[in-house]
Amino acid sequence: VMTDEAEPPAAATADRVIHGGLGDLAAARTLVEAVDVVTFEIEAVGADVLDLLADADARGRVAVRPGTGILAT
């Protein structure tokens, strides 16, 4: 789970919580290194983070579902 919340509800079931906002590139890089699949719960993901995720998906590092193109409008 990647979130800027101090105590997110998902922490109760997550293996790891990465603290960072939706535009935090450092947190997003940490997330990409820690998981096999990224999904979205909210549309307010920063453009730079979307680019990072799209690149990681294209390189086969992480699967992004749905693809980032759905949010890049």
Short mmCIF file of C-alpha atoms in Angstrom, two decimals:
data_model
loop_
_atom_site.label_atom_id
_atom_site.label_comp_id
_atom_site.label_asym_id
_atom_site.label_seq_id
_atom_site.Cartn_x
_atom_site.Cartn_y
_atom_site.Cartn_z
CA VAL A 1 0.00 0.00 0.00
CA MET A 2 1.29 3.47 -0.88
CA THR A 3 -0.44 6.29 0.96
CA ASP A 4 0.11 9.61 2.67
CA GLU A 5 -2.13 8.57 5.57
CA ALA A 6 -0.40 7.97 8.91
CA GLU A 7 -2.52 4.92 9.71
CA PRO A 8 -4.31 3.69 6.58
CA PRO A 9 -7.07 1.09 7.02
CA ALA A 10 -5.32 -1.20 4.51
CA ALA A 11 -2.30 -1.45 6.82
CA ALA A 12 -4.17 -4.09 8.79
CA THR A 13 -3.84 -6.52 5.87
CA ALA A 14 -0.91 -5.15 3.86
CA ASP A 15 2.54 -6.69 4.01
CA ARG A 16 4.06 -3.22 3.79
CA VAL A 17 2.97 0.43 3.85
CA ILE A 18 4.98 2.91 1.80
CA HIS A 19 4.34 6.43 3.02
CA GLY A 20 4.11 9.02 0.25
CA GLY A 21 1.60 11.15 -1.57
CA LEU A 22 0.18 10.42 -4.99
CA GLY A 23 2.84 12.57 -6.65
CA ASP A 24 5.80 11.27 -4.61
CA LEU A 25 8.28 9.80 -7.10
CA ALA A 26 10.57 8.37 -4.43
CA ALA A 27 7.68 6.50 -2.82
CA ALA A 28 6.49 5.30 -6.23
CA ARG A 29 9.97 3.98 -7.04
CA THR A 30 9.98 2.12 -3.72
CA LEU A 31 6.55 0.68 -4.56
CA VAL A 32 7.70 -0.53 -7.99
CA GLU A 33 10.66 -2.31 -6.38
CA ALA A 34 8.45 -3.93 -3.71
CA VAL A 35 5.52 -5.33 -5.71
CA ASP A 36 4.63 -7.31 -8.82
CA VAL A 37 1.35 -5.52 -9.62
CA VAL A 38 0.12 -1.94 -9.13
CA THR A 39 -3.56 -1.05 -9.14
CA PHE A 40 -5.31 2.28 -8.64
CA GLU A 41 -7.96 3.22 -6.14
CA ILE A 42 -8.03 6.91 -6.99
CA GLU A 43 -7.58 8.98 -10.14
CA ALA A 44 -5.47 11.78 -8.61
CA VAL A 45 -2.10 10.13 -9.26
CA GLY A 46 0.56 12.63 -10.34
CA ALA A 47 1.61 12.72 -13.99
CA ASP A 48 5.26 12.01 -13.11
CA VAL A 49 4.23 8.95 -11.12
CA LEU A 50 2.06 7.75 -14.02
CA ASP A 51 5.06 8.12 -16.34
CA LEU A 52 7.23 6.14 -13.94
CA LEU A 53 4.64 3.38 -13.67
CA ALA A 54 4.08 3.26 -17.44
CA ASP A 55 7.83 2.89 -17.99
CA ALA A 56 8.11 0.16 -15.32
CA ASP A 57 5.16 -1.66 -16.92
CA ALA A 58 6.67 -1.38 -20.41
CA ARG A 59 9.98 -2.79 -19.13
CA GLY A 60 8.17 -5.71 -17.49
CA ARG A 61 9.26 -4.66 -13.99
CA VAL A 62 5.70 -4.36 -12.67
CA ALA A 63 2.24 -4.96 -14.10
CA VAL A 64 0.02 -1.88 -13.91
CA ARG A 65 -3.69 -2.69 -14.10
CA PRO A 66 -5.61 -0.96 -15.47
CA GLY A 67 -2.87 0.58 -17.58
CA THR A 68 -1.79 4.15 -16.88
CA GLY A 69 -3.29 5.35 -20.16
CA ILE A 70 -6.74 5.16 -18.65
CA LEU A 71 -5.78 7.93 -16.19
CA ALA A 72 -3.68 10.05 -18.53
CA THR A 73 -6.55 12.05 -19.97
#
